Amino acid sequence: MPANFAFDNSYARDLPGLYVAWPPAAVPAPELLFLNRELAQELGLDAAALDGPEGAALFAGNRVPEGAAPLAQAYAGHQFGGFSPQLGDGRALLLGEVIDRAGRRRDIAFKGSGRTPFSRGGDGKAAVGPMLREVLVGEAMHALGIPTTRALAVAATGEPVLRESGPLPGAVLTRVAASHLRVGTFQFFAARGELDRLRQLAEYAIARHDPALAGAPDRHLALLRAVARRQASLVAQWMNVGFIHGVMNTDNMTISGETIDYGPCAFMEATDPGAVFSSIDHGGRYAYGNQPQIARWNLARLAETLLPLMADGDDEAAVQQAVAQVTEVIDAFPALYRAALLQGQRAKLGLQRGGDDAADESLAADWLALLHAHGVDFTLSWRRLADAAAGDEAALRALFAADAKAPDDWLARWRARCAAEDDHADAAAAGAQRAARMRAVNPLVIPRNLRVEEALAAASAGDLAPFERLLAALRRPFDDLPGHAAYAEPAPAQAMASYQTFCGT
Ligand code: AMP
Ligand code: MG
C-alpha cells in the first residue's frame, strides 16, 4: 500500500470558476497529534508510513502530497438567518479527492491551513482544542452510525494562534467528506446570477451524490427531494442521540447528508427542547428542538437556488409550476422527518413492529415530555429503560430523584405496547431480548461536554492521554465496559448550566 494518496480531483477538473487554487501555509514545527488508522486504511493509505515525521509534514501542510491540487472553495450562506453572499473556505482547503477501497469518492481537506482569498478578517488558523473536538465528536457520530465527515489527522503547527482568551497552540485538521458541497455553494452562484456555473454545479452534485438522476428531465427537483430525504434522516438521527449542531447555517448543511463542522456543538444532558450551548447563539435559533425546522428552512433556501434551473425566468407559467413543485417538497419535509424520527424512536423503545403511528408518536413524545419535566439525563434514561425491559426498574426510577413514581403511568403504557407485539410465550425471554436490542441502539457513552473539555484542555497543555482514553470509549458507545463508567455519568447540574461552546476558534 502506498503512503501517498491516489488523488483524482474532479472538483478542480470539472468546476473551473468555483474555486481559487491556493496552497497551504508552511508552519514552523509540525507534530502529529492524531492519526485515524482505520480511516487511513479505508482510503487505501499506509498508516504506518504516515505515522512519523513524513506524516507530520504532510498533515501540517508543509509537504503538499503528490497529485493534490489544493484549492479554496467558494460558497455563500445564511448565518443565523442573515445572508452573506461570500463566505468560502477562509481557513480550509480541498486537497483533492480519493476513491476509497469501497469505491466511494471522498474529499480530503485541510482546516486551519492558513489565510485564503476568502479569509476576510480571519487569520486562517485553527487551535489544537477545537480541531481535536472535531475528532472526538466526529468519531463518536461515526460509531453511533450517523453520517458524518471524519478526521483523518490532526497536526500541531508549533505556532501560536491568537484568540480572545489569549494565545493557543495551533493545529491543522485533515477532514474526509463525501463532498464539501453545501446549500451555501448553490447560494453563491444563485446570488450572483451565474446560471451557467450554477447549472454546472448542479450537474456535478447529481453525478456525485445522486447519479441515478443524471439526465432526467426533472433532475433538479429530484435533487432537492434527495437532499430533503437525506437531511430528514440525518436530523432525526441527531435528535435521537440528543445532538445539538449549534450552527446550522446554510453553509454548514451538506448536499451529501453528512454532518459537518463540529464547532459549537454539544450533546444534551438534561432533556430540554430549548437546550442550547453555543456562546454565539443568543436567540436560541439552533436550540435542540428547533433543528428540524431549521433543516426545512435551509432546504427552502436550496430550493430557491434551483428554481432558475427548473424554469426559464421569462416563462411565467413555468416559473409558477416550478415554485409549486419545490413548495410541495418543502411542505413534505416535516412528514419525512417525523417518519425518520419515529423509526428511530421505535428502535430506541425496543419496538420491532410498526403499529399505529399516531399512538407510537405520542408514546415517544410523552416519554420525552416526562424526561423534560423532571430534568432527566437524555442518554441515561434510554439505557435505564433497557434495564426496565429486562425487569429492573430501580435504576430508571433513581433518575427521577424527587419522584420515583413519576414514570409509572407511562411505563404501564409502554409495557402494554411491548406486550402487544411479543408473540413470545416467555415474557422474561422477550424482555431480555428487548433489552439487548435497546442497548444496541441507545448509547451508554456519548461525548459529554465536560469530559470533552477536560480532554481538550489536557491536550492543549501537551497531555494527550485523556483525549486518547475518551476517544477509545467513544468508539464503543453501546458497550458497557469496565473502564467506561466515568464517561457515562452526567455532569453536575450547575456545571451544565454555565457550560458554553465557542465557534470560530
Ligand atoms: P464556520 O462557522 O466554521 O462554519 O465558518 C464560517 C465562515 O467563517 C467560513 O467561511 C470560514 O472559512 C470562516 N472562518 C472561520 N474561522 C476563520 C478563521 N480563523 N480565519 C478565516 N476564516 C474563518
Ligand atoms: Mg462551516
XYZ file of C-alpha atoms and ligand atoms in Angstrom:
529
model
C 0.000 0.000 0.000
C 1.344 3.441 -0.833
C 1.895 6.189 1.718
C 0.569 8.561 -0.906
C -2.965 9.456 -1.795
C -4.224 8.318 -5.196
C -5.846 11.643 -5.997
C -8.481 12.101 -8.659
C -9.577 15.713 -8.460
C -12.969 16.017 -10.127
C -13.919 19.278 -8.394
C -10.792 21.056 -9.674
C -11.229 19.478 -13.107
C -14.951 19.911 -13.680
C -15.762 23.160 -11.903
C -13.446 25.960 -13.000
C -14.679 29.243 -11.593
C -15.996 27.624 -8.403
C -12.710 27.919 -6.529
C -9.336 29.591 -6.252
C -6.231 27.389 -6.455
C -4.354 28.078 -3.234
C -1.514 26.456 -1.273
C -1.459 25.706 2.450
C 0.770 27.934 4.602
C 4.064 26.498 5.817
C 4.317 26.087 9.600
C 7.378 26.025 11.879
C 7.230 22.736 13.810
C 4.796 20.045 12.624
C 3.898 17.346 15.109
C 1.304 14.659 14.520
C -1.224 14.612 17.383
C -3.747 12.203 15.902
C -3.878 9.770 13.024
C -7.038 7.829 12.212
C -5.585 4.459 11.252
C -8.915 2.830 10.465
C -9.869 5.684 8.138
C -6.400 5.718 6.561
C -6.880 2.039 5.699
C -10.295 2.767 4.266
C -8.658 5.338 1.987
C -6.030 2.856 0.836
C -3.200 4.622 2.667
C -0.326 3.032 4.522
C -0.982 4.276 8.050
C 2.442 3.143 9.312
C 4.207 5.259 6.689
C 2.188 8.325 7.745
C 2.740 7.924 11.466
C 6.088 9.749 11.632
C 7.801 12.971 10.555
C 6.629 12.433 6.960
C 3.015 12.334 8.096
C 3.510 15.329 10.375
C 4.902 17.420 7.494
C 2.087 16.283 5.226
C -0.793 16.841 7.655
C 0.541 20.205 8.839
C 0.563 21.460 5.251
C 4.345 21.658 4.811
C 4.569 18.906 2.216
C 1.768 19.043 -0.328
C 1.221 15.419 -1.345
C 1.828 14.395 -4.915
C -1.303 14.668 -7.035
C -3.043 17.147 -4.724
C -4.491 20.293 -6.270
C -5.147 22.459 -3.189
C -7.950 24.955 -3.645
C -10.272 27.174 -1.637
C -13.946 26.566 -2.469
C -16.334 29.452 -2.963
C -19.640 29.450 -1.107
C -22.170 31.802 0.435
C -24.546 31.208 3.304
C -27.285 32.324 5.618
C -25.652 32.723 9.019
C -28.205 32.950 11.828
C -30.746 33.923 9.197
C -28.754 36.746 7.590
C -27.349 36.244 4.096
C -23.602 36.567 3.419
C -23.069 36.452 -0.349
C -19.432 35.456 0.032
C -18.044 33.189 2.734
C -15.907 30.474 1.142
C -13.014 28.490 2.568
C -11.456 31.120 4.788
C -9.279 28.659 6.646
C -9.852 25.437 4.756
C -8.526 23.922 1.542
C -9.661 20.992 -0.533
C -6.526 18.968 -1.285
C -8.282 16.661 -3.668
C -10.386 13.505 -3.842
C -9.575 9.864 -3.358
C -11.618 6.838 -4.373
C -11.667 4.724 -1.238
C -11.406 0.951 -1.055
C -15.181 0.657 -1.175
C -15.252 2.707 -4.405
C -16.588 5.891 -2.820
C -15.208 9.294 -3.798
C -14.027 11.147 -0.676
C -12.775 14.719 -0.275
C -9.517 15.208 1.596
C -9.447 18.725 3.049
C -7.463 20.822 5.474
C -8.912 23.097 8.113
C -6.659 25.691 9.742
C -4.114 25.724 6.906
C -3.757 29.496 6.622
C -5.346 32.504 5.007
C -7.037 32.301 1.599
C -8.722 34.897 -0.637
C -11.919 34.140 1.370
C -10.461 34.804 4.823
C -11.940 38.296 5.285
C -10.638 39.435 8.702
C -9.736 35.946 9.915
C -6.249 34.534 10.403
C -6.975 31.286 8.544
C -5.728 29.281 11.516
C -7.170 26.810 13.980
C -6.245 25.779 17.521
C -5.452 22.306 18.844
C -8.502 22.131 21.128
C -11.248 22.764 18.540
C -9.569 20.505 15.961
C -9.366 17.639 18.460
C -13.029 18.342 19.288
C -13.801 17.596 15.626
C -12.008 14.275 16.079
C -13.901 13.315 19.225
C -17.376 14.317 18.117
C -16.944 13.100 14.526
C -15.658 9.700 15.632
C -18.460 9.467 18.198
C -21.036 10.196 15.497
C -19.466 7.618 13.215
C -19.523 4.995 15.966
C -23.188 5.871 16.583
C -23.899 5.115 12.929
C -24.697 8.726 11.995
C -23.448 10.064 8.644
C -20.538 12.408 9.282
C -17.360 13.904 7.938
C -14.393 12.353 9.741
C -10.996 13.424 10.917
C -8.057 11.668 9.273
C -5.354 13.533 11.180
C -4.561 16.491 13.389
C -1.085 18.015 13.287
C 0.143 20.682 15.676
C 1.895 23.522 13.875
C 4.229 24.742 16.611
C 2.765 28.201 16.084
C 0.503 30.073 18.494
C -2.893 31.316 17.283
C -4.359 34.384 18.934
C -7.846 34.080 20.320
C -9.931 36.121 22.755
C -8.681 34.002 25.640
C -5.034 34.568 24.612
C -2.537 32.575 22.544
C -3.390 28.914 21.895
C -1.354 26.136 20.284
C -2.138 25.946 16.543
C -3.166 22.860 14.576
C -4.341 21.689 11.173
C -7.163 19.159 10.817
C -7.389 16.838 7.825
C -11.034 16.117 7.165
C -12.595 13.441 4.976
C -16.032 14.073 3.498
C -18.353 12.587 0.881
C -18.024 16.105 -0.543
C -17.935 19.653 0.737
C -20.885 20.759 -1.396
C -23.297 22.722 0.769
C -26.538 24.588 0.405
C -24.296 27.671 0.538
C -22.345 26.502 -2.529
C -25.552 26.732 -4.573
C -26.419 30.063 -2.950
C -23.095 31.571 -4.030
C -23.795 31.236 -7.741
C -27.535 31.808 -7.477
C -26.973 35.109 -5.669
C -24.561 36.258 -8.374
C -26.931 35.204 -11.121
C -24.227 32.979 -12.620
C -26.611 30.470 -14.117
C -24.086 28.560 -16.195
C -21.915 27.894 -13.183
C -24.935 27.064 -11.068
C -26.041 24.556 -13.708
C -22.540 23.040 -13.798
C -22.593 22.746 -10.028
C -25.985 21.002 -10.065
C -24.795 18.516 -12.713
C -21.707 17.858 -10.639
C -23.673 17.370 -7.413
C -26.072 14.985 -9.158
C -23.250 12.956 -10.711
C -21.536 12.723 -7.362
C -24.390 12.129 -4.936
C -27.392 11.046 -6.985
C -26.000 9.507 -10.160
C -29.292 7.730 -10.840
C -30.841 11.154 -11.552
C -28.323 12.160 -14.221
C -30.001 13.193 -17.441
C -33.559 13.013 -16.052
C -35.663 15.970 -17.191
C -36.807 16.706 -13.620
C -33.376 16.126 -12.052
C -33.184 19.455 -10.213
C -36.432 18.827 -8.390
C -35.342 15.249 -7.756
C -32.035 16.514 -6.331
C -33.967 18.695 -3.897
C -36.063 15.673 -2.917
C -32.962 13.551 -2.387
C -31.313 16.204 -0.204
C -34.561 16.544 1.774
C -34.641 12.795 2.354
C -31.013 12.688 3.498
C -31.369 15.696 5.778
C -34.624 14.415 7.291
C -32.879 11.179 8.129
C -29.765 12.942 9.436
C -31.555 15.401 11.701
C -33.807 12.594 13.021
C -30.666 10.679 13.984
C -29.231 13.767 15.687
C -32.437 14.191 17.660
C -32.429 10.552 18.722
C -28.991 10.897 20.327
C -29.530 14.384 21.761
C -27.041 16.050 19.425
C -27.154 19.829 19.023
C -25.185 21.007 15.993
C -25.109 24.566 17.239
C -24.528 26.387 13.964
C -26.895 25.069 11.305
C -26.142 27.870 8.877
C -26.776 27.039 5.226
C -23.013 26.857 4.646
C -22.892 24.054 7.208
C -25.621 21.919 5.609
C -24.276 19.373 3.152
C -25.799 18.056 -0.049
C -24.420 14.609 0.850
C -26.374 14.399 4.115
C -23.252 14.156 6.286
C -22.860 16.131 9.485
C -20.197 18.802 9.005
C -18.404 21.402 11.130
C -18.209 20.448 14.776
C -17.793 23.908 16.228
C -20.171 24.951 18.992
C -21.866 21.551 19.033
C -22.863 19.683 22.165
C -24.761 16.670 23.379
C -27.745 17.489 25.532
C -27.631 16.129 29.074
C -30.856 17.049 30.945
C -33.653 16.619 28.397
C -34.821 20.019 27.199
C -36.082 21.036 23.750
C -34.715 24.527 24.442
C -31.169 23.276 25.163
C -28.542 25.471 23.529
C -24.875 25.658 24.465
C -23.367 27.834 21.763
C -21.953 31.117 23.002
C -22.856 32.792 19.697
C -26.473 31.538 19.510
C -28.042 34.299 21.586
C -31.587 33.820 20.343
C -31.532 30.038 20.604
C -32.149 29.764 16.853
C -30.291 26.441 16.752
C -31.627 25.013 20.029
C -32.091 21.237 20.183
C -35.818 21.295 19.484
C -35.555 23.786 16.608
C -33.244 21.691 14.451
C -35.893 20.007 12.277
C -37.496 23.373 11.458
C -34.125 24.887 10.657
C -33.312 21.999 8.326
C -36.547 22.729 6.497
C -35.739 26.442 6.338
C -32.306 25.662 4.900
C -33.870 23.352 2.311
C -36.152 26.164 1.238
C -33.024 28.244 0.588
C -31.639 25.393 -1.548
C -34.956 25.197 -3.402
C -34.760 28.903 -4.262
C -31.390 28.387 -5.920
C -32.736 25.539 -8.067
C -35.761 27.445 -9.429
C -33.859 29.235 -12.216
C -32.573 25.848 -13.393
C -36.073 24.394 -13.406
C -37.795 27.202 -15.288
C -36.835 29.994 -17.647
C -37.474 33.223 -15.762
C -39.326 34.743 -18.726
C -41.889 31.950 -18.817
C -44.356 32.938 -16.095
C -46.312 29.660 -16.212
C -43.149 27.566 -15.986
C -41.930 29.610 -13.013
C -45.266 29.133 -11.244
C -45.115 25.406 -11.828
C -41.533 25.146 -10.535
C -42.453 27.125 -7.428
C -45.388 24.793 -6.799
C -43.177 21.744 -7.215
C -40.439 22.838 -4.814
C -43.046 24.058 -2.337
C -44.518 20.586 -2.286
C -41.102 19.131 -1.399
C -40.524 21.676 1.363
C -44.022 21.138 2.735
C -43.465 17.390 2.747
C -40.292 17.708 4.817
C -41.925 17.606 8.272
C -43.658 14.323 7.455
C -40.401 12.847 6.088
C -38.634 13.941 9.230
C -41.339 12.574 11.527
C -41.259 9.197 9.797
C -37.458 9.016 10.181
C -37.704 10.120 13.804
C -40.398 7.568 14.612
C -38.428 4.761 13.021
C -35.507 5.597 15.319
C -37.742 6.081 18.344
C -39.393 2.704 17.871
C -35.972 1.057 17.896
C -34.994 3.059 20.978
C -38.193 1.927 22.704
C -37.448 -1.686 21.864
C -40.327 -1.977 19.407
C -39.826 -4.084 16.314
C -43.119 -3.763 14.527
C -44.764 -0.744 13.075
C -48.103 -0.141 14.661
C -50.395 2.801 14.998
C -48.072 5.668 14.048
C -50.002 8.324 15.949
C -50.110 6.194 19.108
C -46.381 5.393 18.915
C -45.532 9.035 18.222
C -47.399 10.115 21.304
C -45.847 7.320 23.372
C -42.390 8.646 22.435
C -43.393 12.305 22.797
C -44.872 11.687 26.247
C -41.680 9.929 27.344
C -39.630 12.931 26.221
C -42.028 15.330 27.935
C -41.668 13.306 31.133
C -37.871 13.451 30.906
C -38.071 17.198 30.287
C -40.458 17.815 33.183
C -38.086 16.027 35.565
C -34.803 17.229 34.045
C -33.707 13.642 33.400
C -30.474 12.906 31.523
C -31.455 12.084 27.938
C -28.827 9.431 27.238
C -29.030 7.567 30.542
C -32.813 7.484 30.510
C -32.888 5.244 27.423
C -30.236 2.925 28.812
C -32.165 2.565 32.053
C -35.327 1.952 30.088
C -33.479 -1.009 28.573
C -32.792 -2.214 32.127
C -36.516 -1.858 32.803
C -37.230 -4.022 29.764
C -35.028 -6.660 31.366
C -37.076 -6.376 34.564
C -35.063 -3.901 36.624
C -36.867 -0.593 37.108
C -34.890 0.639 40.102
C -32.123 2.335 38.124
C -34.654 4.126 35.933
C -36.648 5.319 38.917
C -33.492 6.644 40.518
C -33.189 9.115 37.638
C -36.482 10.690 38.730
C -34.844 11.630 42.010
C -37.631 13.634 43.563
C -40.441 11.393 42.445
C -39.637 7.743 41.766
C -43.278 7.071 40.833
C -43.315 9.721 38.117
C -42.754 7.264 35.256
C -45.435 4.741 36.438
C -48.266 5.655 34.083
C -46.003 5.944 31.110
C -44.248 2.649 31.911
C -47.597 0.885 32.020
C -48.457 2.188 28.525
C -45.047 1.184 27.184
C -45.290 -2.299 28.687
C -48.707 -2.783 27.141
C -47.398 -1.677 23.736
C -44.439 -4.065 24.074
C -46.634 -6.969 25.167
C -48.897 -6.404 22.180
C -46.089 -7.241 19.776
C -44.473 -10.049 21.766
C -45.663 -13.386 20.477
C -43.213 -14.942 22.878
C -44.882 -17.125 25.495
C -41.936 -16.486 27.788
C -42.223 -12.862 28.962
C -38.797 -12.886 30.653
C -37.087 -14.049 27.466
C -38.935 -11.416 25.430
C -37.826 -8.776 27.933
C -34.197 -9.862 27.783
C -34.227 -9.793 24.002
C -35.835 -6.362 24.009
C -33.223 -5.054 26.450
C -30.416 -6.345 24.212
C -31.967 -4.681 21.153
C -32.360 -1.424 23.060
C -28.763 -1.465 24.289
C -27.596 -1.883 20.709
C -29.235 1.394 19.636
C -29.207 3.507 22.819
C -25.619 4.573 23.552
C -24.100 4.492 27.006
C -21.096 6.641 26.070
C -21.544 9.943 24.253
C -19.105 12.883 24.146
C -20.264 14.536 27.337
C -19.328 18.168 27.288
C -17.238 18.388 30.432
C -15.339 15.202 29.559
C -14.594 16.651 26.137
C -13.425 19.950 27.641
C -11.209 18.137 30.150
C -9.588 16.091 27.388
C -9.088 19.142 25.156
C -7.608 21.232 27.966
C -5.103 18.482 28.787
C -4.243 18.020 25.094
C -3.687 21.759 24.642
C -1.270 21.601 27.572
C 0.603 18.701 25.955
C -1.017 15.655 27.615
C -2.876 13.563 25.037
C -3.674 10.645 27.351
C -7.173 11.827 28.444
C -8.067 12.548 24.784
C -6.988 9.067 23.749
C -8.888 7.381 26.575
C -12.054 9.328 25.791
C -11.716 8.580 22.074
C -11.372 4.862 22.793
C -14.563 4.950 24.887
C -16.474 6.937 22.242
C -15.616 4.301 19.665
C -17.554 1.680 21.692
C -20.670 3.723 22.546
C -23.049 0.827 23.077
C -20.784 -1.371 25.207
C -20.891 -1.387 28.976
C -17.163 -1.789 29.557
C -15.483 -1.633 32.978
C -13.370 1.469 32.301
C -16.209 3.466 30.763
C -18.425 4.201 33.761
C -16.948 7.673 34.301
C -17.766 8.652 30.699
C -21.393 7.659 31.130
C -22.001 9.889 34.151
C -23.943 13.126 33.655
C -22.216 16.350 34.665
C -23.357 18.095 37.871
C -26.363 20.273 37.004
C -24.680 23.542 37.953
C -21.716 22.766 35.684
C -24.006 22.263 32.694
C -25.974 25.408 33.460
C -22.917 27.534 32.759
C -21.393 25.397 30.019
C -20.847 27.037 26.634
C -19.054 26.092 23.452
C -17.421 28.545 21.121
C -17.388 28.898 17.377
C -14.676 30.082 15.026
C -11.865 29.387 17.453
P -17.819 28.148 10.341
O -18.547 28.914 11.365
O -16.613 27.405 10.877
O -18.691 27.296 9.510
O -17.153 29.233 9.367
C -17.903 30.213 8.715
C -17.009 31.014 7.796
O -16.018 31.715 8.522
C -16.277 30.177 6.772
O -16.235 30.919 5.578
C -14.912 30.027 7.388
O -13.934 29.777 6.415
C -14.724 31.385 8.052
N -13.781 31.324 9.174
C -13.981 30.820 10.414
N -12.876 30.952 11.179
C -11.942 31.565 10.404
C -10.594 31.981 10.617
N -9.962 31.793 11.785
N -9.962 32.597 9.600
C -10.575 32.790 8.416
N -11.827 32.434 8.160
C -12.521 31.808 9.131
Mg -18.550 25.948 8.113
